Coordinates of C-alpha atoms in Angstrom, one line a residue:
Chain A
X5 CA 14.4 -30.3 56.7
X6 CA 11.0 -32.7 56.0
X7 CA 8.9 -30.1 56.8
X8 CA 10.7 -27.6 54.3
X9 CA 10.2 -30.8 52.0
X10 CA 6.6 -31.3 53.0
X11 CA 5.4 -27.2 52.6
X12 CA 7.5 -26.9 49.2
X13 CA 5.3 -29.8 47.8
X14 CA 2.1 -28.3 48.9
X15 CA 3.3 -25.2 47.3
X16 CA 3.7 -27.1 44.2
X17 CA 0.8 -28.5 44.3
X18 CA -1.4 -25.6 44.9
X19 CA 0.0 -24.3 42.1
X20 CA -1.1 -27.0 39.4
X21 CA -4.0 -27.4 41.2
X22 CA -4.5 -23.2 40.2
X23 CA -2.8 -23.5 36.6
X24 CA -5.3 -27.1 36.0
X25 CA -8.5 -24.6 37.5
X26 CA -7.2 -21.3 35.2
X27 CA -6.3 -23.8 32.0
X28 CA -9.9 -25.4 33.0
X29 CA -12.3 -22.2 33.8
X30 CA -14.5 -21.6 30.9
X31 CA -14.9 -17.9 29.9
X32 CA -16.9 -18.5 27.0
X33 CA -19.7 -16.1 26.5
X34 CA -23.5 -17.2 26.0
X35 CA -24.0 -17.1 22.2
X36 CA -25.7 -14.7 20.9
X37 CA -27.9 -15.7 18.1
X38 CA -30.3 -13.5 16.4
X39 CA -28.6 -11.0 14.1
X40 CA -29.6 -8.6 11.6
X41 CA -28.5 -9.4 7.8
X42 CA -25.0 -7.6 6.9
X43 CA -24.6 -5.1 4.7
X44 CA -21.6 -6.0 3.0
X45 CA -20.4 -1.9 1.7
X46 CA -20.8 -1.2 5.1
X47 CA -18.9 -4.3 6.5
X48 CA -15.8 -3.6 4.1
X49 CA -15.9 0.2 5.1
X50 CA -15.3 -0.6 9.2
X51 CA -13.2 -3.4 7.8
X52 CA -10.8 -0.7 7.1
X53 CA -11.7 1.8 10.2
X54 CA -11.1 -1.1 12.7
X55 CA -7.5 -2.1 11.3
X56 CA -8.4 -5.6 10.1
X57 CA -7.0 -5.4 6.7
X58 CA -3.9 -3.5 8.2
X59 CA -3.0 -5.8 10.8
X60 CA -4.0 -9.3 8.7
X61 CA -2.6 -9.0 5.6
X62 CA 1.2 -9.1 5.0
X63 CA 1.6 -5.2 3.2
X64 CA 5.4 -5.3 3.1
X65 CA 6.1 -8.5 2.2
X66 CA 3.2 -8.5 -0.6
X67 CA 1.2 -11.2 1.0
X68 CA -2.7 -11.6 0.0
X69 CA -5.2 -9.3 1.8
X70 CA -6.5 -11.1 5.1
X71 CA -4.4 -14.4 4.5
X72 CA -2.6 -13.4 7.8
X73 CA -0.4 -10.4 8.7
X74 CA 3.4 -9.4 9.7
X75 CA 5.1 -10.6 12.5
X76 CA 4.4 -8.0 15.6
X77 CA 7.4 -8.1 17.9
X78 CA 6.5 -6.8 21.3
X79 CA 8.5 -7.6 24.8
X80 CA 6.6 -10.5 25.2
X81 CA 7.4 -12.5 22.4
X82 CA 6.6 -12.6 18.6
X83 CA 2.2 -12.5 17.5
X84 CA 1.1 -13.6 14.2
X85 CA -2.2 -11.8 13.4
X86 CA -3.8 -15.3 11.6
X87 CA -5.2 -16.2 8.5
X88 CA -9.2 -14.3 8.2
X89 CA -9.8 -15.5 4.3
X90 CA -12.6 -18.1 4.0
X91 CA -10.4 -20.7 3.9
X92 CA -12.4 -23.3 6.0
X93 CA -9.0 -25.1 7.2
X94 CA -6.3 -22.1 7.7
X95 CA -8.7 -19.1 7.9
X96 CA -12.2 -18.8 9.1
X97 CA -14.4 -20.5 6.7
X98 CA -15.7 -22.4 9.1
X99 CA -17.1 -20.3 11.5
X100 CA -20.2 -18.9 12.0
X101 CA -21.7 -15.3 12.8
X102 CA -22.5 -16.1 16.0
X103 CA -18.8 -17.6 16.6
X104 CA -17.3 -14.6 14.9
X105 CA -18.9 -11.8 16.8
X106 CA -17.7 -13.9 20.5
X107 CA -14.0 -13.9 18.7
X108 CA -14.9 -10.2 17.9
X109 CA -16.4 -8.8 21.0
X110 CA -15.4 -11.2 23.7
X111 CA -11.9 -12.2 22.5
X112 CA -12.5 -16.0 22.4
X113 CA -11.9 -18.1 20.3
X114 CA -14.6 -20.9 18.6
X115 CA -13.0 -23.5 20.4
X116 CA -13.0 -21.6 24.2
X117 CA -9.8 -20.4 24.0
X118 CA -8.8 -16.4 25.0
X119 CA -6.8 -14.2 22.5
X120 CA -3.8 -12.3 23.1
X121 CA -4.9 -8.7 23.3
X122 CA -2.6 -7.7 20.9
X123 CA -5.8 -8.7 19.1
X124 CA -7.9 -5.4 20.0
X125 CA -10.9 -7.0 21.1
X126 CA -11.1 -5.0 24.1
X127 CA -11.8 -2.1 21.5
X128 CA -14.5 -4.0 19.4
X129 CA -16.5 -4.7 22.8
X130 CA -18.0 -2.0 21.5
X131 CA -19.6 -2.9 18.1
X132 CA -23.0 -3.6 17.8
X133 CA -24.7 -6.2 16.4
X134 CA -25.1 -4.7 13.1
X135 CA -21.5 -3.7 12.8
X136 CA -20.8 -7.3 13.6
X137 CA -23.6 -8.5 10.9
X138 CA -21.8 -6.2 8.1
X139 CA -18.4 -7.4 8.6
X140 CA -19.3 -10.6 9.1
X141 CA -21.0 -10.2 5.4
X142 CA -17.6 -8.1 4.0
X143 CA -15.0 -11.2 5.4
X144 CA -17.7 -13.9 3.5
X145 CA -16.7 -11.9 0.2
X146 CA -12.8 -12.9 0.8
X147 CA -11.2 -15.0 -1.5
X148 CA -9.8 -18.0 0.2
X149 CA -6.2 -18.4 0.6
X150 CA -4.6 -21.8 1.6
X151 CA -2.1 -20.2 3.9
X152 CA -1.4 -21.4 7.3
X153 CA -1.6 -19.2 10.5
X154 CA 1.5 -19.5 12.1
X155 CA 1.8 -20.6 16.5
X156 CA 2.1 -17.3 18.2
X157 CA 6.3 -17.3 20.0
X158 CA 5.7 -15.9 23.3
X159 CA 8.0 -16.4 26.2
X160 CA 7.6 -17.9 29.2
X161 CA 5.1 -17.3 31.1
X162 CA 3.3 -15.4 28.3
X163 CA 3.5 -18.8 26.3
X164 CA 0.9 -20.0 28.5
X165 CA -2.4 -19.0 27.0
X166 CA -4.5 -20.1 29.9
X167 CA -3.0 -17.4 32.0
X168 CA -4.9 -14.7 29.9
X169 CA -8.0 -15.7 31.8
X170 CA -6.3 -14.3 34.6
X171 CA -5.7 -11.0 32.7
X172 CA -9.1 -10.7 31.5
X173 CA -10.3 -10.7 35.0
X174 CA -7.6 -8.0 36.3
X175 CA -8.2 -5.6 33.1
X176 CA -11.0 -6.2 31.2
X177 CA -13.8 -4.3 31.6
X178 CA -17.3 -4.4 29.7
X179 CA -17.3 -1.7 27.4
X180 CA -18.9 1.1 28.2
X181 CA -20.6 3.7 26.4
X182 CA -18.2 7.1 25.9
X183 CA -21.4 9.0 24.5
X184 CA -22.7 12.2 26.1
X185 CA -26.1 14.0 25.8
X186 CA -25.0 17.2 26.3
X187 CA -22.3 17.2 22.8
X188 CA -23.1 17.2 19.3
X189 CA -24.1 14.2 16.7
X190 CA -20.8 14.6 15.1
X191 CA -18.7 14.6 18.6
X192 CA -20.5 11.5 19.9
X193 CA -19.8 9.7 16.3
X194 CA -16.0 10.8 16.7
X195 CA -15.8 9.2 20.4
X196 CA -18.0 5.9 19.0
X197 CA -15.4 5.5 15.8
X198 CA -11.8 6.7 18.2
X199 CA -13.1 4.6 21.4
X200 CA -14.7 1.7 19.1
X201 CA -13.1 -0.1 16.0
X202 CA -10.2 2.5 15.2
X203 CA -8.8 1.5 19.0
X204 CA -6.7 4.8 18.8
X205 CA -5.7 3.8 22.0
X206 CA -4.0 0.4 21.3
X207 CA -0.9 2.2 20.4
X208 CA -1.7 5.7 21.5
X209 CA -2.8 5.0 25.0
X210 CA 0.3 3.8 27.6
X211 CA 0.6 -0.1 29.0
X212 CA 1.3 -1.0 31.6
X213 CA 4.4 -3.9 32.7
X214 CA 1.3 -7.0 31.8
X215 CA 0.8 -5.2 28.2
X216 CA -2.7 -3.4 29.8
X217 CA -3.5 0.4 28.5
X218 CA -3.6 2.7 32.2
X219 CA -6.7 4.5 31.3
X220 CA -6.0 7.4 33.8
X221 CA -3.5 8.1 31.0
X222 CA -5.6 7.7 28.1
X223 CA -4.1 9.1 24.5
X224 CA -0.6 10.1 26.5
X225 CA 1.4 8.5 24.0
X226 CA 3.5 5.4 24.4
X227 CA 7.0 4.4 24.1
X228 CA 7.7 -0.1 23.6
X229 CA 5.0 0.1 20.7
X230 CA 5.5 -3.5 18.9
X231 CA 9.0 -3.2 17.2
X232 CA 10.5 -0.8 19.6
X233 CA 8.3 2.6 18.2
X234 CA 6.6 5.3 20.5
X235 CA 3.4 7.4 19.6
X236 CA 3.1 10.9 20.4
X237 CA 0.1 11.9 22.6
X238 CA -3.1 12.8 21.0
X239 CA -4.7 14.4 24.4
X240 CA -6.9 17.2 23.4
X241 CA -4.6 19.1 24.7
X242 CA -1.1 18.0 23.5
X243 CA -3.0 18.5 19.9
X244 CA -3.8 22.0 20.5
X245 CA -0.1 22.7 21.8
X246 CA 1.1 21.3 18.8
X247 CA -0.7 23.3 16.8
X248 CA -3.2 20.7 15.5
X249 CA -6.7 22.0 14.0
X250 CA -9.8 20.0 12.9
X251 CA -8.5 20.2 9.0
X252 CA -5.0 18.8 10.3
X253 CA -6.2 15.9 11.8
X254 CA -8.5 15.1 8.6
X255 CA -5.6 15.9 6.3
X256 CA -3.1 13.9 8.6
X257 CA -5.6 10.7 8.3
X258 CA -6.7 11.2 5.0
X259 CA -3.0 11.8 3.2
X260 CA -0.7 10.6 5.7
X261 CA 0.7 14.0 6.3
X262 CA 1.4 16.0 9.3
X263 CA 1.1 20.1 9.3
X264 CA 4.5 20.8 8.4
X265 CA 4.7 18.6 5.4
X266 CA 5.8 15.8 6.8
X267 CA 4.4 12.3 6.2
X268 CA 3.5 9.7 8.5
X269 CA 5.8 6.9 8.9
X270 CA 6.1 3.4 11.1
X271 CA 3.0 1.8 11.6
X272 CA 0.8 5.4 11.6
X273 CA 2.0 5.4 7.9
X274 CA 0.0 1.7 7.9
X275 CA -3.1 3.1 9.8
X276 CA -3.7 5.6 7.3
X277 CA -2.6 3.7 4.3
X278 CA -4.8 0.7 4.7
X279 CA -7.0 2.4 6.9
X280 CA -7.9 5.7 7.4
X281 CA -7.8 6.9 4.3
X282 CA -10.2 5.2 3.3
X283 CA -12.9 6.7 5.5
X284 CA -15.4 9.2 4.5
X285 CA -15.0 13.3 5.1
X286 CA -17.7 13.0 7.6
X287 CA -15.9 10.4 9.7
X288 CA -12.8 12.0 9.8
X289 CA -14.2 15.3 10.9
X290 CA -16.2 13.5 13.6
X291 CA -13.2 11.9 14.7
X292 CA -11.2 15.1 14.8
X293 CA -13.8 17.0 16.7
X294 CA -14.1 14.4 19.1
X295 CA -10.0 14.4 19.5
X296 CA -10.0 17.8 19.8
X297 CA -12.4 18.0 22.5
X298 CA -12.3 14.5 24.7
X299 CA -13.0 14.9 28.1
X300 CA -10.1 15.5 30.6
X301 CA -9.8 11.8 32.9
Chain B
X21 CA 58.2 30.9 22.5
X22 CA 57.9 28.0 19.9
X23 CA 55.2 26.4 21.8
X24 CA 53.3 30.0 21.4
X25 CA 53.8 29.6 18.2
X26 CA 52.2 26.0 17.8
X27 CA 49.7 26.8 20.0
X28 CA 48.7 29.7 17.5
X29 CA 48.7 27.4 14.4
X30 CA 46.8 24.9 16.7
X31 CA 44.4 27.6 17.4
X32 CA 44.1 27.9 13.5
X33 CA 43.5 24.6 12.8
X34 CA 40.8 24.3 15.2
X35 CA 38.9 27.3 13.5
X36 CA 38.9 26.1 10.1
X37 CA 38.1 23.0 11.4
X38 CA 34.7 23.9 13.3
X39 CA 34.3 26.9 10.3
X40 CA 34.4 24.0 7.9
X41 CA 32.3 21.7 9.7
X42 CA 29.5 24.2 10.8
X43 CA 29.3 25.2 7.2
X44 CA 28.0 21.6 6.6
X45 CA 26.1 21.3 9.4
X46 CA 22.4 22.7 8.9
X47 CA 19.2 22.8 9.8
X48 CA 19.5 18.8 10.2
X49 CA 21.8 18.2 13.7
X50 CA 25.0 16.5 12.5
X51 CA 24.5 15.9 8.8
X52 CA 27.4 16.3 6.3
X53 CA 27.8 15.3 3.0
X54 CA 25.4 13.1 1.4
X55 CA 23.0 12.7 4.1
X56 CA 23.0 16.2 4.4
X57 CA 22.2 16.7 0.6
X58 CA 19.1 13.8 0.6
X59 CA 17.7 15.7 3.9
X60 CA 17.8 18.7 2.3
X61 CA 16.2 17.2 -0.9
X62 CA 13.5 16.4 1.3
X63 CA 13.4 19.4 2.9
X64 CA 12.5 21.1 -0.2
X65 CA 9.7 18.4 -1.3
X66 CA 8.3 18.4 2.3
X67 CA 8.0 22.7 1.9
X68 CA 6.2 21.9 -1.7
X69 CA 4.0 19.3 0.3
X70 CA 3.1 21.8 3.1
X71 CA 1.8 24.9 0.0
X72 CA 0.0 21.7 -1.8
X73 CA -1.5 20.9 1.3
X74 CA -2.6 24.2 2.2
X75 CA -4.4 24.0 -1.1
X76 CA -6.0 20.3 -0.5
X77 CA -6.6 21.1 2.9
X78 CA -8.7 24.4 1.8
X79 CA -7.1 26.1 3.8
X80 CA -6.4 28.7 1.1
X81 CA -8.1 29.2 -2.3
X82 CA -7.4 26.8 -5.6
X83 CA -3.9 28.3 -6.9
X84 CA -3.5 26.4 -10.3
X85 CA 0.0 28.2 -10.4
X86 CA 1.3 27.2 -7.4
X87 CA 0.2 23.3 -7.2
X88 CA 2.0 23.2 -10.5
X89 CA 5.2 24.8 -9.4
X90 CA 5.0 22.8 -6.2
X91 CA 4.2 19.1 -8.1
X92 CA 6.9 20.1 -10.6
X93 CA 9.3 20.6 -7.3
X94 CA 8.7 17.6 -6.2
X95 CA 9.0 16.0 -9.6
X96 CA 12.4 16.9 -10.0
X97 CA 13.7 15.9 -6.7
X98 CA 11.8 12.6 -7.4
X99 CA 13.3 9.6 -9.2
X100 CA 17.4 9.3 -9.9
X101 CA 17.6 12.7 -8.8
X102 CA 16.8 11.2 -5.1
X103 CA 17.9 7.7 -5.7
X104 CA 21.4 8.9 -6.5
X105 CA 21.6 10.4 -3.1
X106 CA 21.3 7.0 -1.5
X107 CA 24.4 5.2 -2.0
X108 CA 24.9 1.5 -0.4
X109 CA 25.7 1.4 3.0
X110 CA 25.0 5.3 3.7
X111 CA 22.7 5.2 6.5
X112 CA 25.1 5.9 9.4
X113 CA 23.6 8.2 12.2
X114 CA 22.2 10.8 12.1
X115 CA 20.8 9.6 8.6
X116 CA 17.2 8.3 9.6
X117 CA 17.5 5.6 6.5
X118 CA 17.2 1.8 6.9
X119 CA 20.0 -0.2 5.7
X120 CA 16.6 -2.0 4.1
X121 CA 16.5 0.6 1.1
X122 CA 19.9 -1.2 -0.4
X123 CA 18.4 -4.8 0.0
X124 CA 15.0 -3.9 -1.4
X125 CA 16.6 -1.3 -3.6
X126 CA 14.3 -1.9 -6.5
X127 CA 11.4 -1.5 -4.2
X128 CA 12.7 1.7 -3.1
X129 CA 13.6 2.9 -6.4
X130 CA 10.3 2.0 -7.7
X131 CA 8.6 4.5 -4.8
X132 CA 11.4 7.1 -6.0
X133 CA 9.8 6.6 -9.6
X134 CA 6.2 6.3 -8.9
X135 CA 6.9 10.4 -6.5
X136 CA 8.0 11.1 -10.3
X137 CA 5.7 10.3 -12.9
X138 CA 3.0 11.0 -9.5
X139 CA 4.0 14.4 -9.3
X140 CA 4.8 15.2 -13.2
X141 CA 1.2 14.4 -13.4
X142 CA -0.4 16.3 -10.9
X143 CA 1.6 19.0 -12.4
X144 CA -0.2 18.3 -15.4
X145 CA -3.4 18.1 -14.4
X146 CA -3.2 21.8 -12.5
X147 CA -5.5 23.6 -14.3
X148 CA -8.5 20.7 -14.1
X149 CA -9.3 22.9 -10.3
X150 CA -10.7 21.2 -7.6
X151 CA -13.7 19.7 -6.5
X152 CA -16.4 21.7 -4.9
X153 CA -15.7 21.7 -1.0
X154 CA -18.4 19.4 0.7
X155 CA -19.2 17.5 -2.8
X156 CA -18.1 14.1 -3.3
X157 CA -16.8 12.5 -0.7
X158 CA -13.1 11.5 -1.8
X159 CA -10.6 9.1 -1.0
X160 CA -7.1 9.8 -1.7
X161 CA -7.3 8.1 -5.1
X162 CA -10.7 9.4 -6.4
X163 CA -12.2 5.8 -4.8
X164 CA -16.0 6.3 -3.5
X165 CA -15.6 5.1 -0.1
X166 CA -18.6 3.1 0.6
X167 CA -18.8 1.9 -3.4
X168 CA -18.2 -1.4 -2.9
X169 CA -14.8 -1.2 -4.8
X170 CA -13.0 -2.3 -1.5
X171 CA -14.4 -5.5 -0.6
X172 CA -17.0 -7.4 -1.8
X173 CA -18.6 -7.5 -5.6
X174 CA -17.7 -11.4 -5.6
X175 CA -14.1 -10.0 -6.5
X176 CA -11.3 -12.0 -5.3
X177 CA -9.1 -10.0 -2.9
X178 CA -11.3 -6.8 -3.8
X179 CA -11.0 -6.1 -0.2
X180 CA -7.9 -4.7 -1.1
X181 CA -9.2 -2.8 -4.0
X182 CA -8.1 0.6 -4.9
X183 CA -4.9 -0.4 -4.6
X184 CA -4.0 -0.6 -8.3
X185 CA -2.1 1.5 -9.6
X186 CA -3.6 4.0 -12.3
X187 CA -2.6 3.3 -15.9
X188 CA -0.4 6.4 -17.5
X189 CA -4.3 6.8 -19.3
X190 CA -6.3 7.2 -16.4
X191 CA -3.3 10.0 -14.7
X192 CA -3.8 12.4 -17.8
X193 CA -7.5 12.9 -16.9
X194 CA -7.8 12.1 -13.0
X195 CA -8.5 15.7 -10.6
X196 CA -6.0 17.1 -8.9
X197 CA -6.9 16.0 -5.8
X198 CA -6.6 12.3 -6.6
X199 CA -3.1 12.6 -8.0
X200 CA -2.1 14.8 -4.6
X201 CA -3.5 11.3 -3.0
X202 CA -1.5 9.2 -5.0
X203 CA 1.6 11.4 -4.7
X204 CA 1.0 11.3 -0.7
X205 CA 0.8 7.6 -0.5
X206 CA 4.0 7.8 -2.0
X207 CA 5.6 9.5 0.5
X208 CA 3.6 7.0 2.9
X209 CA 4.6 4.2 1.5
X210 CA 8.5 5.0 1.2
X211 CA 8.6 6.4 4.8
X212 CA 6.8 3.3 6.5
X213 CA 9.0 1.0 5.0
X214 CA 12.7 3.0 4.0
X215 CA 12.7 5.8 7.3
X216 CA 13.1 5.3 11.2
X217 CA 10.9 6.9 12.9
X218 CA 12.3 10.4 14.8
X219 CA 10.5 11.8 17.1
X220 CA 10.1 15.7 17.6
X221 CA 7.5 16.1 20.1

């Protein structure tokens, strides 16, 4: 009986020792410092390919652009995409480029804490540092909102932020390049835009039981999307079987409708309303002949 | 005997029934009545949507005719004439509405409106053609896409520019294809918020 006593103690103990080591660990990056001046146009143009406006403003309830987003319900728990204006207390008018491009690219936070991926960082590992300069220069032009970002409600153990550390280790990976020598200008543009800030795969790609995409089934489609939706697959393949051409997929992200007349609704109708739409002919045909042509896993 | 007899009116019964009911029941699975008429309402302004998009799409060459006829299609299965087909509390399966169209009804009758005057307009504007394939880039609403008018320019919240709506001026000289933009971001619009999401594939 004491030794039962005795082992469930050190059990107990090892475990606070590891949750005090995790909540501890640093993973900030080492700042980077030297950047190249923004180009604001340019900065507001990715703004709207990488989903920022989408996500952080408040479309259906008519909330101000960037002043923090709708409520994404997912299995585990409720996220609050936060407050971006330059409000220096509720949004991020206090930070800094260098600051904003770690938040960016390495998920983490000014103050050294990890963010949920339901923040696509993972995807904007890929920016470079004059993508980071321009958008840095586009969010300076946002009118401050005094609007406070509300806690994110996860469940247990999800609540406990110092156990993403652990999750970075298991799933992220650096970014790596998805370019290839031997295909066209316009194809390696379509895989830098579809692999980069547009994150097709966030909600395209399939997740695994801790919320992370299974890249052996990359673009499958997936079913739990936040709010209980599903995405179809956008495999090269399952596009062709569908029927899907080059002018489909331009038309599709350019006016929201689908071949047979349709339009796109639930959050796809988002992505091309505040989003895609918004992106120029020779985007969209990069990112539809990249779709229609990405490499088998 | 008698019980042949019942049996035989039984048997009647049973065949007007299922002659009655597969008379309502179309190419949407299940629908009768109401929900039946709104889908098929749709129907008819998705089949208008699919010729105008051939047409945007370039797919086939600039009809003035036919994206008239189409916009005016849609135009008058816009407005009241789809609002009426929503009445409170109809949104029982297999009806793909949200009971959210009766308690943001003015929302939703807004959209319902704005597919109106949207359409009317491009319907209108027919004859202006359409730009030059591989001209000006264009955003569904005419906007330049790197011209600043999204974010920046000092402008508060011009990150969200664009997003006006056109004054009843501007529709009766914008291009077709901007008014086919407004008219699909409509649809958008309505659909993200109003429609569950079915899935075909």
């Amino acid at each position: 009986m004491k030794r039962i006593a005795v082992l469930m103690c050190s059990v107990a103990l090892v475990a606070v020792l590891m949750a005090v080591l995790l909540w501890w660990w640093p993973i900030n990056p080492p700042a980077q410092t030297n950047f190249p001046p923004g180009d604001v146009n340019r900065g507001a143009y990715l703004a709207r390919m990488a989903g920022c406006i989408a996500c952080h403003t408040d479309i259906k309830g008519n909330g101000k652009p960037l002043a923090g987003g709708a409520p994404i319900a997912t299995q585990f728990g409720t996220f609050h995409p936060p407050n971006l204006t330059t409000d220096s207390r509720f949004g991020i008018g206090s930070w800094t480029l260098p600051q904003f491009a770690t938040a960016l690219r390495a998920g983490v936070s000014p103050s050294g804490k990890p963010y949920y991926p339901a923040f696509p960082y993972p995807f904007y590992g890929a920016l470079s540092d004059q993508d980071v300069a321009d958008l840095w220069a586009a969010f300076k032009t946002v009118a401050p909102v005094e609007q406070p970002s509300p806690q994110q409600d996860l469940s247990f153990p999800f609540n406990m932020r110092f156990g993403l550390k652990l999750w970075r280790t298991l799933f992220i990976k650096p970014s790596r390049s998805t370019e290839s020598a031997d295909k066209s200008t316009r194809w390696n543009r379509g895989a830098q835009i579809v692999n980069g800030p547009a994150h097709c795969g966030a909600c395209h790609t399939p997740r695994n039981l801790l919320g992370a995409r299974i890249e052996t089934r990359k673009f499958e489609g997936a079913s739990n999307l936040p709010g209980g939706g599903t995405s179809p697959a956008i495999t090269a393949a399952a596009l062709k079987k569908a029927g899907w051409k080059s002018s489909d997929i331009t038309h599709a992200l350019r006016y929201g409708l689908t071949p047979k007349g349709d339009s796109l609704g639930g959050s796809m109708g988002e992505v091309v309303s505040e989003g895609t739409r918004y992106l120029s002919d020779d985007d969209l045909n990069a990112i539809a002949t990249y779709l229609l042509d990405e490499p088998t896993k | 005997m008698s019980l042949n007899k019942y049996s035989t009116a039984a048997l009647a019964v049973l065949v007007a029934v299922i002659a009655t009911a597969s008379a309502n029941v179309s190419a949407h699975t299940g629908a009768t009545g109401i929900v039946k008429e709104r889908m098929d309402l749709m129907d008819r302004i998705g089949d208008a949507m699919k010729v105008l998009s051939g047409i945007f799409k370039r797919e086939h060459a600039y009809d003035a005719d036919a994206v008239a006829k189409s916009a005016r299609t849609i135009r008058d299965h816009a407005g009241t004439a789809m609002t009426k087909l929503f009445p409170e509390g109809s949104a029982n399966p297999p009806s793909v509405a949200k009971p959210e169209i009766w308690r943001n009804w003015k929302s939703f009758k807004a959209l319902a409106k704005d597919l109106e005057t949207y359409s009317a307009a491009l319907a209108d504007a027919a004859p202006r053609g359409d730009t030059p394939a591989g001209g000006m880039p264009s955003g569904p609403a005419g906007h330049g896409m790197m011209g600043g008018s999204m974010m920046g320019q000092g402008m508060p919240g011009s990150m969200m520019g664009g997003q006006q709506a056109p004054t009843s001026d501007m529709l009766t000289v914008m291009p077709p294809r901007a008014l086919f933009g407004h008219v699909t971001a409509t649809c958008a619009s309505c659909h993200t918020k109003f429609r569950t999401e079915k899935h075909e594939h």
